[in-house]
C-alpha positions as a LaTeX table, in Angstrom:
\begin{tabular}{lrrr}
\hline
Residue & $x$ (\AA) & $y$ (\AA) & $z$ (\AA) \\
\hline
Met1 & 94.87 & 120.76 & 112.36 \\
Ser2 & 93.95 & 117.29 & 113.59 \\
Ser3 & 96.59 & 115.27 & 115.45 \\
Leu4 & 95.95 & 112.49 & 112.93 \\
Val5 & 97.43 & 114.60 & 110.15 \\
Gly6 & 101.20 & 114.14 & 109.91 \\
Lys7 & 101.33 & 110.60 & 111.25 \\
Ser8 & 103.20 & 107.88 & 109.38 \\
Ala9 & 101.60 & 105.00 & 107.51 \\
Ala10 & 102.67 & 102.54 & 110.21 \\
Glu11 & 101.16 & 104.75 & 112.94 \\
Ile12 & 97.86 & 105.11 & 111.06 \\
Thr13 & 97.61 & 101.38 & 110.44 \\
Ala14 & 98.35 & 100.59 & 114.10 \\
Leu15 & 95.68 & 103.01 & 115.31 \\
Val16 & 93.05 & 101.80 & 112.85 \\
Ser17 & 93.74 & 98.07 & 113.19 \\
Ser18 & 93.54 & 98.33 & 117.00 \\
Arg19 & 90.29 & 100.31 & 116.59 \\
Glu20 & 91.69 & 103.08 & 118.73 \\
Val21 & 90.82 & 105.37 & 115.85 \\
Ser22 & 88.42 & 104.67 & 112.97 \\
Ala23 & 89.46 & 104.78 & 109.35 \\
Arg24 & 86.63 & 107.29 & 108.83 \\
Glu25 & 88.16 & 109.64 & 111.42 \\
Val26 & 91.52 & 109.45 & 109.66 \\
Ala27 & 89.96 & 110.14 & 106.27 \\
Leu28 & 87.88 & 113.06 & 107.57 \\
Ala29 & 90.91 & 114.64 & 109.23 \\
His30 & 92.87 & 114.58 & 105.97 \\
Leu31 & 89.91 & 115.75 & 103.88 \\
Glu32 & 89.52 & 118.74 & 106.22 \\
His33 & 93.23 & 119.50 & 105.86 \\
Ile34 & 92.89 & 119.33 & 102.07 \\
Glu35 & 90.08 & 121.90 & 102.27 \\
Ala36 & 92.33 & 124.17 & 104.33 \\
Val37 & 95.40 & 124.17 & 102.07 \\
Glu38 & 94.45 & 122.96 & 98.60 \\
Leu39 & 93.40 & 126.33 & 97.16 \\
Arg40 & 96.98 & 127.54 & 97.64 \\
Leu41 & 98.71 & 124.33 & 96.51 \\
His42 & 96.61 & 123.04 & 93.61 \\
Ala43 & 98.17 & 119.64 & 94.20 \\
Leu44 & 94.97 & 117.74 & 93.36 \\
Leu45 & 92.78 & 117.65 & 90.26 \\
Thr46 & 90.04 & 115.50 & 91.82 \\
Val47 & 89.11 & 115.03 & 95.48 \\
Thr48 & 87.28 & 111.74 & 96.00 \\
Arg49 & 85.54 & 112.51 & 99.28 \\
Glu50 & 82.64 & 110.07 & 98.97 \\
Val51 & 84.90 & 107.29 & 97.68 \\
Ala52 & 87.30 & 107.82 & 100.58 \\
Leu53 & 84.57 & 107.75 & 103.23 \\
Ser54 & 82.98 & 104.66 & 101.68 \\
Gln55 & 86.32 & 102.83 & 101.64 \\
Ala56 & 87.03 & 103.91 & 105.22 \\
Asp57 & 83.61 & 102.71 & 106.39 \\
Asn58 & 84.18 & 99.34 & 104.74 \\
Ile59 & 87.50 & 98.97 & 106.57 \\
Asp60 & 85.88 & 99.83 & 109.91 \\
Thr61 & 83.06 & 97.36 & 109.28 \\
Asp62 & 85.49 & 94.58 & 108.37 \\
Leu63 & 87.51 & 95.20 & 111.54 \\
Gln64 & 84.36 & 95.12 & 113.65 \\
Arg65 & 83.55 & 91.74 & 112.12 \\
Gly66 & 86.96 & 90.40 & 113.06 \\
Lys67 & 88.59 & 90.46 & 109.65 \\
Pro68 & 92.35 & 91.02 & 109.74 \\
Ala69 & 93.59 & 94.52 & 108.92 \\
Gly70 & 95.48 & 95.11 & 105.70 \\
Pro71 & 99.09 & 96.33 & 105.79 \\
Leu72 & 97.91 & 99.86 & 104.86 \\
Ala73 & 94.58 & 99.81 & 106.71 \\
Gly74 & 93.12 & 103.32 & 106.77 \\
Val75 & 96.19 & 105.00 & 105.25 \\
Pro76 & 95.12 & 108.03 & 103.12 \\
Ile77 & 96.71 & 108.02 & 99.67 \\
Val78 & 96.72 & 110.10 & 96.50 \\
Leu79 & 97.33 & 108.80 & 92.97 \\
Lys80 & 98.93 & 110.64 & 90.09 \\
Asp81 & 96.23 & 111.41 & 87.55 \\
Asn82 & 97.71 & 109.20 & 84.85 \\
Ile83 & 96.85 & 106.05 & 86.83 \\
Cys84 & 93.47 & 104.63 & 85.84 \\
Thr85 & 90.75 & 104.45 & 88.47 \\
His86 & 87.37 & 102.80 & 87.86 \\
Gly87 & 84.53 & 105.28 & 88.19 \\
Ile88 & 86.88 & 108.23 & 88.83 \\
Arg89 & 88.13 & 110.52 & 86.09 \\
Thr90 & 91.72 & 110.23 & 84.85 \\
Thr91 & 92.80 & 113.37 & 82.99 \\
Cys92 & 96.60 & 112.91 & 82.67 \\
Gly93 & 96.72 & 116.67 & 83.28 \\
Ser94 & 95.48 & 117.18 & 79.71 \\
Lys95 & 92.59 & 118.90 & 78.00 \\
Met96 & 92.62 & 115.87 & 75.73 \\
Leu97 & 91.02 & 113.82 & 78.54 \\
Pro98 & 88.98 & 116.31 & 80.60 \\
Asp99 & 86.22 & 113.87 & 81.52 \\
Phe100 & 87.69 & 110.43 & 80.80 \\
Val101 & 86.52 & 107.83 & 83.31 \\
Ser102 & 88.37 & 104.55 & 83.11 \\
Pro103 & 86.28 & 101.34 & 82.92 \\
Tyr104 & 88.85 & 99.52 & 85.07 \\
Asp105 & 91.37 & 99.98 & 87.87 \\
Ala106 & 95.12 & 99.92 & 87.33 \\
Thr107 & 96.76 & 96.91 & 88.98 \\
Val108 & 98.45 & 99.15 & 91.57 \\
Val109 & 95.04 & 100.57 & 92.52 \\
Thr110 & 93.59 & 97.09 & 92.98 \\
Arg111 & 96.55 & 96.12 & 95.17 \\
Leu112 & 96.37 & 99.26 & 97.29 \\
Arg113 & 92.66 & 98.79 & 97.91 \\
Ala114 & 93.30 & 95.19 & 98.93 \\
Ala115 & 95.95 & 96.48 & 101.37 \\
Gly116 & 93.38 & 98.80 & 102.96 \\
Ala117 & 94.54 & 102.16 & 101.61 \\
Val118 & 91.94 & 104.94 & 101.34 \\
Leu119 & 91.92 & 107.04 & 98.15 \\
Leu120 & 91.56 & 110.78 & 98.79 \\
Gly121 & 92.07 & 112.01 & 95.24 \\
Lys122 & 94.01 & 112.25 & 91.98 \\
Ser123 & 97.00 & 114.57 & 91.78 \\
Asn124 & 98.02 & 117.22 & 89.30 \\
Cys125 & 100.84 & 116.45 & 86.86 \\
Asp126 & 102.56 & 117.68 & 83.74 \\
Glu127 & 100.43 & 116.77 & 80.73 \\
Phe128 & 100.87 & 113.07 & 79.93 \\
Ala129 & 103.82 & 113.12 & 82.38 \\
Met130 & 105.89 & 115.34 & 80.07 \\
Gly131 & 107.70 & 117.94 & 82.13 \\
Ser132 & 109.82 & 118.73 & 85.17 \\
Ser133 & 107.76 & 121.36 & 86.98 \\
Thr134 & 104.01 & 120.54 & 86.72 \\
Glu135 & 103.69 & 123.82 & 84.80 \\
Asn136 & 102.69 & 121.85 & 81.68 \\
Ser137 & 99.43 & 120.69 & 83.26 \\
Gly138 & 96.40 & 121.69 & 81.26 \\
Tyr139 & 94.78 & 122.70 & 84.57 \\
Gly140 & 97.41 & 125.06 & 85.95 \\
Pro141 & 100.61 & 124.51 & 87.95 \\
Ser142 & 100.92 & 123.04 & 91.41 \\
Arg143 & 102.93 & 124.96 & 94.01 \\
Asn144 & 105.76 & 123.93 & 96.30 \\
Pro145 & 104.70 & 123.82 & 99.99 \\
Trp146 & 108.10 & 125.19 & 101.04 \\
Asn147 & 107.63 & 128.29 & 98.88 \\
Leu148 & 104.36 & 128.85 & 97.08 \\
Asp149 & 106.12 & 130.91 & 94.40 \\
Cys150 & 108.18 & 127.87 & 93.39 \\
Val151 & 107.45 & 124.72 & 91.40 \\
Pro152 & 107.15 & 121.33 & 93.16 \\
Gly153 & 109.00 & 119.60 & 90.31 \\
Gly154 & 107.48 & 117.21 & 87.84 \\
Ser155 & 105.94 & 115.47 & 86.27 \\
Ser156 & 104.52 & 113.99 & 89.52 \\
Gly157 & 104.60 & 117.37 & 91.25 \\
Gly158 & 101.06 & 117.15 & 92.60 \\
Ser159 & 101.73 & 113.86 & 94.39 \\
Ala160 & 104.97 & 115.20 & 95.87 \\
Ala161 & 103.34 & 118.44 & 97.03 \\
Ala162 & 100.39 & 116.56 & 98.55 \\
Val163 & 102.69 & 114.34 & 100.63 \\
Ser164 & 104.93 & 117.27 & 101.63 \\
Ala165 & 101.94 & 119.38 & 102.72 \\
Glu166 & 100.43 & 116.40 & 104.62 \\
Glu167 & 97.28 & 116.30 & 102.48 \\
Cys168 & 97.87 & 112.55 & 102.41 \\
Val169 & 100.28 & 110.13 & 104.06 \\
Val170 & 101.70 & 108.52 & 100.92 \\
Ala171 & 101.15 & 108.80 & 97.18 \\
Leu172 & 101.96 & 107.21 & 93.86 \\
Gly173 & 103.64 & 108.82 & 90.88 \\
Ser174 & 105.20 & 107.63 & 87.65 \\
Asp175 & 108.85 & 108.04 & 86.72 \\
Thr176 & 109.96 & 108.10 & 83.07 \\
Gly177 & 113.05 & 110.28 & 83.41 \\
Gly178 & 112.97 & 111.39 & 87.04 \\
Ser179 & 109.32 & 112.28 & 87.59 \\
Ile180 & 109.18 & 110.75 & 91.08 \\
Arg181 & 112.68 & 111.49 & 92.36 \\
Gln182 & 113.06 & 115.07 & 91.14 \\
Pro183 & 109.80 & 116.38 & 92.70 \\
Ala184 & 110.56 & 114.38 & 95.84 \\
Ala185 & 113.87 & 116.24 & 96.12 \\
Leu186 & 112.29 & 119.64 & 95.44 \\
Thr187 & 109.54 & 119.16 & 98.05 \\
Gly188 & 111.59 & 117.47 & 100.77 \\
Val189 & 110.03 & 114.00 & 100.72 \\
Val190 & 111.17 & 110.48 & 99.85 \\
Gly191 & 110.59 & 109.22 & 96.30 \\
Met192 & 111.38 & 105.73 & 95.00 \\
Lys193 & 111.71 & 104.75 & 91.35 \\
Pro194 & 111.67 & 100.91 & 91.33 \\
Thr195 & 113.50 & 98.63 & 88.90 \\
Tyr196 & 111.78 & 98.48 & 85.51 \\
Gly197 & 109.46 & 95.48 & 85.84 \\
Arg198 & 109.18 & 95.52 & 89.64 \\
Val199 & 105.73 & 97.16 & 89.54 \\
Ser200 & 102.95 & 96.49 & 87.03 \\
Arg201 & 102.26 & 99.29 & 84.55 \\
Tyr202 & 98.82 & 97.94 & 83.66 \\
Gly203 & 96.49 & 100.91 & 83.91 \\
Leu204 & 99.25 & 103.52 & 83.74 \\
Val205 & 98.56 & 105.79 & 80.76 \\
Ala206 & 101.67 & 105.31 & 78.66 \\
Tyr207 & 104.23 & 108.00 & 77.90 \\
Ala208 & 107.37 & 106.02 & 76.99 \\
Ser209 & 106.74 & 102.33 & 77.54 \\
Ser210 & 110.36 & 101.18 & 77.87 \\
Leu211 & 111.04 & 103.83 & 80.54 \\
Asp212 & 107.82 & 104.31 & 82.55 \\
Gln213 & 107.61 & 102.92 & 86.07 \\
Ile214 & 105.17 & 103.53 & 88.93 \\
Gly215 & 106.59 & 104.24 & 92.38 \\
Pro216 & 105.80 & 105.69 & 95.83 \\
Phe217 & 106.22 & 108.96 & 97.70 \\
Gly218 & 106.39 & 109.12 & 101.49 \\
Arg219 & 107.53 & 111.45 & 104.22 \\
Ser220 & 109.85 & 108.69 & 105.44 \\
Val221 & 111.82 & 105.86 & 103.88 \\
Arg222 & 109.81 & 103.27 & 105.81 \\
Asp223 & 106.50 & 104.64 & 104.45 \\
Ala224 & 107.85 & 104.44 & 100.90 \\
Ala225 & 108.96 & 100.86 & 101.60 \\
Leu226 & 105.48 & 99.90 & 102.85 \\
Met227 & 103.92 & 101.35 & 99.70 \\
Leu228 & 106.33 & 99.58 & 97.36 \\
Gln229 & 105.67 & 96.32 & 99.21 \\
Ala230 & 101.95 & 96.67 & 98.53 \\
Ile231 & 102.18 & 97.38 & 94.79 \\
Ser232 & 105.09 & 95.14 & 93.70 \\
Gly233 & 104.94 & 91.74 & 92.04 \\
Arg234 & 104.29 & 89.92 & 88.79 \\
Asp235 & 101.10 & 90.83 & 86.96 \\
Pro236 & 99.79 & 88.73 & 84.04 \\
Met237 & 98.20 & 91.90 & 82.64 \\
Asp238 & 101.64 & 93.45 & 82.09 \\
Ser239 & 104.11 & 91.39 & 80.07 \\
Thr240 & 106.98 & 93.63 & 81.21 \\
Ser241 & 106.41 & 92.94 & 84.92 \\
Ala242 & 109.14 & 90.65 & 86.21 \\
Pro243 & 108.48 & 87.25 & 87.80 \\
Val244 & 110.78 & 87.93 & 90.75 \\
Glu245 & 110.20 & 87.51 & 94.47 \\
Val246 & 109.04 & 90.57 & 96.41 \\
Pro247 & 111.16 & 90.88 & 99.56 \\
Asn248 & 110.13 & 92.57 & 102.79 \\
Phe249 & 111.25 & 96.09 & 101.99 \\
Ala250 & 110.31 & 97.55 & 105.38 \\
Ala251 & 112.49 & 94.93 & 107.10 \\
Ala252 & 115.52 & 96.38 & 105.33 \\
Cys253 & 114.98 & 99.66 & 107.18 \\
Gly254 & 117.06 & 99.61 & 110.35 \\
Lys255 & 119.79 & 97.26 & 109.16 \\
Ser256 & 123.41 & 98.35 & 109.59 \\
Ile257 & 125.25 & 99.74 & 106.57 \\
Ala258 & 128.70 & 98.91 & 107.90 \\
Gly259 & 130.83 & 97.88 & 104.94 \\
Leu260 & 128.43 & 99.28 & 102.35 \\
Arg261 & 130.43 & 100.27 & 99.26 \\
Ile262 & 129.40 & 103.63 & 97.76 \\
Gly263 & 130.50 & 104.85 & 94.32 \\
Val264 & 130.40 & 108.62 & 93.74 \\
Pro265 & 130.17 & 109.30 & 89.98 \\
Arg266 & 132.26 & 112.32 & 89.03 \\
Glu267 & 129.99 & 113.16 & 86.10 \\
Tyr268 & 127.05 & 113.98 & 88.41 \\
Phe269 & 128.90 & 116.82 & 90.10 \\
Gly270 & 129.84 & 118.82 & 87.02 \\
Ala271 & 128.67 & 122.08 & 85.47 \\
Gly272 & 125.08 & 122.97 & 86.25 \\
Val273 & 125.04 & 121.53 & 89.77 \\
Asp274 & 124.60 & 124.34 & 92.29 \\
Ala275 & 127.40 & 124.65 & 94.83 \\
Gly276 & 124.95 & 124.45 & 97.73 \\
Val277 & 123.40 & 121.26 & 96.35 \\
Glu278 & 126.81 & 119.64 & 95.87 \\
Gln279 & 127.85 & 120.60 & 99.39 \\
Ala280 & 124.68 & 119.06 & 100.91 \\
Val281 & 125.04 & 115.84 & 98.91 \\
Arg282 & 128.72 & 115.40 & 99.74 \\
Ala283 & 127.91 & 116.00 & 103.42 \\
Ala284 & 125.29 & 113.25 & 103.18 \\
Ile285 & 127.87 & 110.86 & 101.71 \\
Glu286 & 130.21 & 111.70 & 104.59 \\
Ala287 & 127.39 & 110.94 & 107.02 \\
Leu288 & 126.92 & 107.51 & 105.40 \\
Cys289 & 130.65 & 106.87 & 105.78 \\
Ala290 & 130.43 & 107.83 & 109.46 \\
Leu291 & 127.90 & 104.99 & 109.80 \\
Gly292 & 130.42 & 102.48 & 108.45 \\
Ala293 & 130.06 & 102.78 & 104.68 \\
Glu294 & 133.01 & 103.29 & 102.34 \\
Ala295 & 132.94 & 105.78 & 99.46 \\
Glu296 & 135.18 & 106.54 & 96.52 \\
Glu297 & 134.94 & 108.29 & 93.18 \\
Val298 & 133.88 & 106.34 & 90.08 \\
Arg299 & 133.63 & 107.25 & 86.39 \\
Leu300 & 130.54 & 106.79 & 84.20 \\
Pro301 & 131.67 & 108.61 & 81.03 \\
Ser302 & 128.56 & 107.98 & 78.92 \\
Thr303 & 126.45 & 109.89 & 81.44 \\
Asp304 & 127.12 & 113.05 & 79.46 \\
His305 & 125.20 & 111.58 & 76.50 \\
Ala306 & 122.27 & 110.15 & 78.47 \\
Leu307 & 120.04 & 113.22 & 78.39 \\
Ala308 & 120.37 & 113.66 & 74.61 \\
Ala309 & 119.63 & 109.97 & 74.00 \\
Tyr310 & 116.65 & 110.09 & 76.36 \\
Tyr311 & 115.11 & 113.00 & 74.46 \\
Ile312 & 115.18 & 110.87 & 71.31 \\
Ile313 & 113.87 & 107.61 & 72.79 \\
Ala314 & 111.14 & 109.01 & 75.05 \\
Pro315 & 109.55 & 111.29 & 72.40 \\
Ala316 & 109.75 & 108.48 & 69.82 \\
Glu317 & 107.77 & 106.18 & 72.10 \\
Ala318 & 105.41 & 109.02 & 72.98 \\
Ser319 & 104.64 & 109.71 & 69.33 \\
Ser320 & 103.53 & 106.10 & 69.01 \\
Asn321 & 101.63 & 105.88 & 72.30 \\
Leu322 & 99.77 & 109.14 & 71.80 \\
Ala323 & 98.66 & 108.30 & 68.26 \\
Arg324 & 95.51 & 106.76 & 69.78 \\
Tyr325 & 94.15 & 110.19 & 70.69 \\
Asp326 & 92.45 & 110.89 & 67.39 \\
Gly327 & 89.15 & 112.50 & 68.39 \\
Val328 & 87.20 & 109.41 & 67.37 \\
Arg329 & 87.27 & 106.74 & 70.07 \\
Tyr330 & 87.61 & 108.75 & 73.29 \\
Gly331 & 89.05 & 111.98 & 74.59 \\
His332 & 88.63 & 115.49 & 73.22 \\
Arg333 & 86.72 & 115.72 & 69.93 \\
Ser334 & 86.83 & 118.95 & 67.96 \\
Lys335 & 83.53 & 120.52 & 67.00 \\
Ala336 & 85.17 & 122.24 & 64.02 \\
His337 & 85.93 & 119.70 & 61.29 \\
Ala338 & 84.96 & 118.91 & 57.72 \\
Ser339 & 86.24 & 115.35 & 57.32 \\
His340 & 87.66 & 112.44 & 59.26 \\
Ala341 & 91.22 & 113.59 & 58.53 \\
Gly342 & 90.31 & 117.11 & 59.57 \\
Leu343 & 88.69 & 115.82 & 62.73 \\
Ser344 & 91.79 & 113.99 & 63.91 \\
Gly345 & 94.18 & 116.85 & 63.23 \\
Lys346 & 91.92 & 119.48 & 64.74 \\
Ser347 & 91.18 & 117.40 & 67.83 \\
Arg348 & 94.86 & 116.76 & 68.49 \\
Ser349 & 95.73 & 120.42 & 67.90 \\
Glu350 & 93.09 & 121.57 & 70.39 \\
Gly351 & 93.58 & 118.81 & 72.98 \\
Phe352 & 97.36 & 118.65 & 73.34 \\
Gly353 & 99.48 & 121.35 & 74.96 \\
Asp354 & 102.66 & 122.82 & 73.48 \\
Glu355 & 105.10 & 120.52 & 75.31 \\
Val356 & 103.26 & 117.38 & 74.22 \\
Lys357 & 103.04 & 118.59 & 70.62 \\
Gln358 & 106.77 & 119.35 & 70.62 \\
Arg359 & 107.69 & 115.87 & 71.87 \\
Ile360 & 105.34 & 114.15 & 69.42 \\
Met361 & 106.97 & 116.02 & 66.54 \\
Ile362 & 110.49 & 115.25 & 67.76 \\
Gly363 & 109.62 & 111.57 & 68.15 \\
Thr364 & 107.88 & 111.27 & 64.81 \\
Tyr365 & 110.85 & 112.90 & 63.09 \\
Ala366 & 113.33 & 110.58 & 64.83 \\
Leu367 & 111.39 & 107.53 & 63.65 \\
Ser368 & 110.83 & 108.71 & 60.08 \\
Ala369 & 112.43 & 107.11 & 57.02 \\
Gly370 & 115.99 & 108.27 & 56.54 \\
Tyr371 & 116.41 & 109.45 & 60.14 \\
Tyr372 & 115.72 & 106.31 & 62.19 \\
Asp373 & 119.34 & 105.06 & 62.07 \\
Ala374 & 120.81 & 108.50 & 62.63 \\
Tyr375 & 118.74 & 109.26 & 65.71 \\
Tyr376 & 116.65 & 106.49 & 67.30 \\
Lys377 & 119.07 & 103.63 & 66.61 \\
Arg378 & 122.05 & 105.64 & 67.79 \\
Ala379 & 120.21 & 106.69 & 70.96 \\
Gln380 & 119.49 & 103.03 & 71.71 \\
Gln381 & 123.18 & 102.25 & 71.24 \\
Val382 & 124.04 & 104.94 & 73.78 \\
Arg383 & 121.53 & 103.33 & 76.12 \\
Thr384 & 123.28 & 99.97 & 75.79 \\
Val385 & 126.68 & 101.49 & 76.56 \\
Leu386 & 125.25 & 103.37 & 79.53 \\
Arg387 & 123.73 & 100.20 & 80.98 \\
Ala388 & 127.07 & 98.37 & 80.56 \\
Glu389 & 128.87 & 101.14 & 82.48 \\
Phe390 & 126.39 & 100.83 & 85.35 \\
Asp391 & 126.81 & 97.04 & 85.34 \\
Arg392 & 130.59 & 97.41 & 85.68 \\
Ala393 & 130.19 & 99.92 & 88.49 \\
Phe394 & 127.92 & 97.56 & 90.44 \\
Glu395 & 130.54 & 94.83 & 90.27 \\
Lys396 & 132.44 & 96.94 & 92.80 \\
Tyr397 & 129.85 & 99.14 & 94.53 \\
Asp398 & 126.56 & 98.42 & 96.31 \\
Val399 & 125.09 & 101.86 & 95.61 \\
Leu400 & 125.96 & 105.01 & 93.71 \\
Ala401 & 125.36 & 108.39 & 95.37 \\
Thr402 & 124.52 & 111.55 & 93.41 \\
Pro403 & 122.42 & 114.70 & 93.64 \\
Thr404 & 118.80 & 114.06 & 92.67 \\
Ser405 & 118.35 & 117.50 & 91.10 \\
Pro406 & 121.14 & 119.88 & 90.10 \\
Thr407 & 119.24 & 122.77 & 91.71 \\
Val408 & 116.61 & 123.40 & 94.35 \\
Ala409 & 113.08 & 124.39 & 93.32 \\
Phe410 & 112.93 & 127.31 & 90.91 \\
Lys411 & 110.27 & 130.00 & 90.60 \\
Ile412 & 107.09 & 129.30 & 88.63 \\
Gly413 & 107.61 & 130.72 & 85.14 \\
Glu414 & 111.37 & 131.12 & 85.59 \\
Lys415 & 112.27 & 128.51 & 82.95 \\
Ala416 & 109.09 & 128.64 & 80.88 \\
Asp417 & 110.85 & 130.26 & 77.92 \\
Asp418 & 114.00 & 128.12 & 78.15 \\
Pro419 & 113.15 & 124.51 & 77.22 \\
Leu420 & 116.80 & 123.41 & 77.41 \\
Ala421 & 117.17 & 124.67 & 80.99 \\
Met422 & 113.94 & 122.88 & 81.90 \\
Lys423 & 115.14 & 119.59 & 80.44 \\
Leu424 & 118.47 & 119.89 & 82.24 \\
Ala425 & 116.52 & 119.57 & 85.51 \\
Asp426 & 116.46 & 115.82 & 84.77 \\
Val427 & 120.18 & 115.45 & 84.07 \\
Cys428 & 120.85 & 113.45 & 87.26 \\
Thr429 & 117.80 & 111.20 & 87.04 \\
Val430 & 117.46 & 110.26 & 83.36 \\
Pro431 & 120.39 & 107.76 & 83.26 \\
Val432 & 118.63 & 105.56 & 85.83 \\
Asn433 & 115.56 & 105.14 & 83.61 \\
Met434 & 117.68 & 104.51 & 80.54 \\
Ala435 & 119.33 & 101.60 & 82.37 \\
Gly436 & 116.15 & 100.33 & 84.06 \\
Leu437 & 117.66 & 100.65 & 87.55 \\
Pro438 & 116.08 & 101.38 & 90.94 \\
Ala439 & 116.84 & 104.68 & 92.67 \\
Ile440 & 115.60 & 106.60 & 95.69 \\
Ser441 & 115.69 & 110.29 & 96.60 \\
Val442 & 115.90 & 111.18 & 100.29 \\
Pro443 & 116.07 & 114.69 & 101.82 \\
Cys444 & 119.64 & 115.72 & 102.67 \\
Gly445 & 119.52 & 119.42 & 103.54 \\
Phe446 & 118.34 & 122.86 & 102.50 \\
Val447 & 119.63 & 125.67 & 100.33 \\
Asp448 & 117.89 & 129.05 & 100.65 \\
Asp449 & 115.20 & 127.32 & 102.77 \\
Leu450 & 114.40 & 124.90 & 99.93 \\
Pro451 & 115.00 & 121.11 & 100.15 \\
Val452 & 117.88 & 119.21 & 98.55 \\
Gly453 & 117.70 & 115.52 & 97.63 \\
Leu454 & 120.33 & 112.76 & 97.79 \\
Gln455 & 119.88 & 110.12 & 95.08 \\
Leu456 & 121.00 & 106.55 & 95.75 \\
Ile457 & 121.11 & 104.11 & 92.81 \\
Ala458 & 121.44 & 100.31 & 92.95 \\
Lys459 & 121.63 & 97.35 & 90.58 \\
Pro460 & 118.37 & 95.84 & 89.24 \\
Phe461 & 115.98 & 94.53 & 91.92 \\
Ala462 & 118.21 & 95.73 & 94.77 \\
Glu463 & 115.58 & 98.03 & 96.29 \\
Glu464 & 116.29 & 96.47 & 99.70 \\
Thr465 & 119.81 & 97.91 & 99.62 \\
Leu466 & 118.43 & 101.35 & 98.77 \\
Phe467 & 115.93 & 101.29 & 101.63 \\
Gln468 & 118.65 & 100.07 & 103.99 \\
Ala469 & 121.06 & 102.88 & 103.07 \\
Ala470 & 118.42 & 105.62 & 102.77 \\
His471 & 116.83 & 104.74 & 106.12 \\
Ala472 & 120.20 & 104.69 & 107.88 \\
Tyr473 & 121.01 & 108.15 & 106.52 \\
Glu474 & 117.51 & 109.48 & 107.23 \\
Gln475 & 117.65 & 108.44 & 110.88 \\
Thr476 & 121.02 & 110.00 & 111.53 \\
Ala477 & 120.38 & 113.21 & 109.55 \\
Gly478 & 116.75 & 113.86 & 110.54 \\
Trp479 & 115.90 & 116.12 & 107.59 \\
His480 & 112.69 & 114.17 & 106.95 \\
Ser481 & 111.22 & 115.44 & 110.24 \\
Arg482 & 111.11 & 119.05 & 109.02 \\
Arg483 & 107.76 & 120.21 & 107.64 \\
Pro484 & 106.79 & 123.20 & 105.53 \\
Val485 & 104.57 & 125.78 & 107.22 \\
Leu486 & 101.58 & 126.85 & 105.15 \\
Ser487 & 100.46 & 130.13 & 106.70 \\
\hline
\end{tabular}
């Protein structure tokens, strides 16, 4: 394996910008590594070899001409396959969109290209981002680099696996109920879910519009900070993107956490959390306290209702967003139909997988006449109460510390016939999306040779605090330096 594989984003950028190494050499090294491991991982749905080499050559040419290097010059990246890319297919992990090629780039793609990042490919994901294991992909599951018999989490499991296995340096995913943080925890990498509105969603294929947010994966906190720096900021193409200043996230890494106030919510350590996971997370909190932070228990009683409310709100929004896939304008079109009505129903039946169909039906039911107040309205009321509890907690604490996932990675197929158990994989992450808060998952240990993640949560637009705390812990614990061995 090339010595260029496994380097950080900052190291790659330094080598490329100084012209000690060319961007083409970096891209080729990672493409060769993808060829060596991808058949076992299935982390990627599309490898963009020619695009990557063309982008790398353009960077090298610009540097030769004296143009300044971008902040991610030459850094190999992967994008979750629900982020639109001009001229490159975007499948959303679904047979509904097997050959869809977007006519435009998502805003995050435009910003990453301007920063000098090099696109290696599009990653596998649960269909339309609906799932917690990447087993719901229409193109087969991805595998966890730490144990190929296990899932990498979901729905952004392909991006997490690609970063963990060093197929790329950093990656993007989307997080609706934990789809960045949970796979980050299960694959031993860093995953950041930004504040709702911090990053433009223009060009992200919608699942649940009031919950979706794009965010980065990295093998270190600093790499995740560099990625978030590049993609953040107001976008006139997305009315939900916030007109707030983008701070220097990387500069927060390395700052002291002396005096940092940590709340430890009791509700996140209840039934369903494995003993080994709890032990690793509590040890991580003790390590933060040894660095000068202060921790104490806090109560967030509505947490117990968050998952149920989420699985009303998210499917309701999905039933609306996915109504556009009708077999007429784009996407899969059934060849067996007798009328327009028959065409739409048949196309949707053939194109969508079981999990997507289930969530569409749940959402449509929750929004139907006579049930809206009983389900959707009540779920939104729970959401309001949950947000108020978080607001009160952040009057006293700078961050909240919890497990990211209640368990380590489980075997592929282990929960396939138990949809409730699968949904409980998101029990620690869903409340953050419901409240629109930022949160980061950072490796904090191993159980049965599988990674455990520590989740840190902060008030809106306090990503700097998260990077500060996560980096301090990362540097003292060192778990991020361990790598899976793919024989």
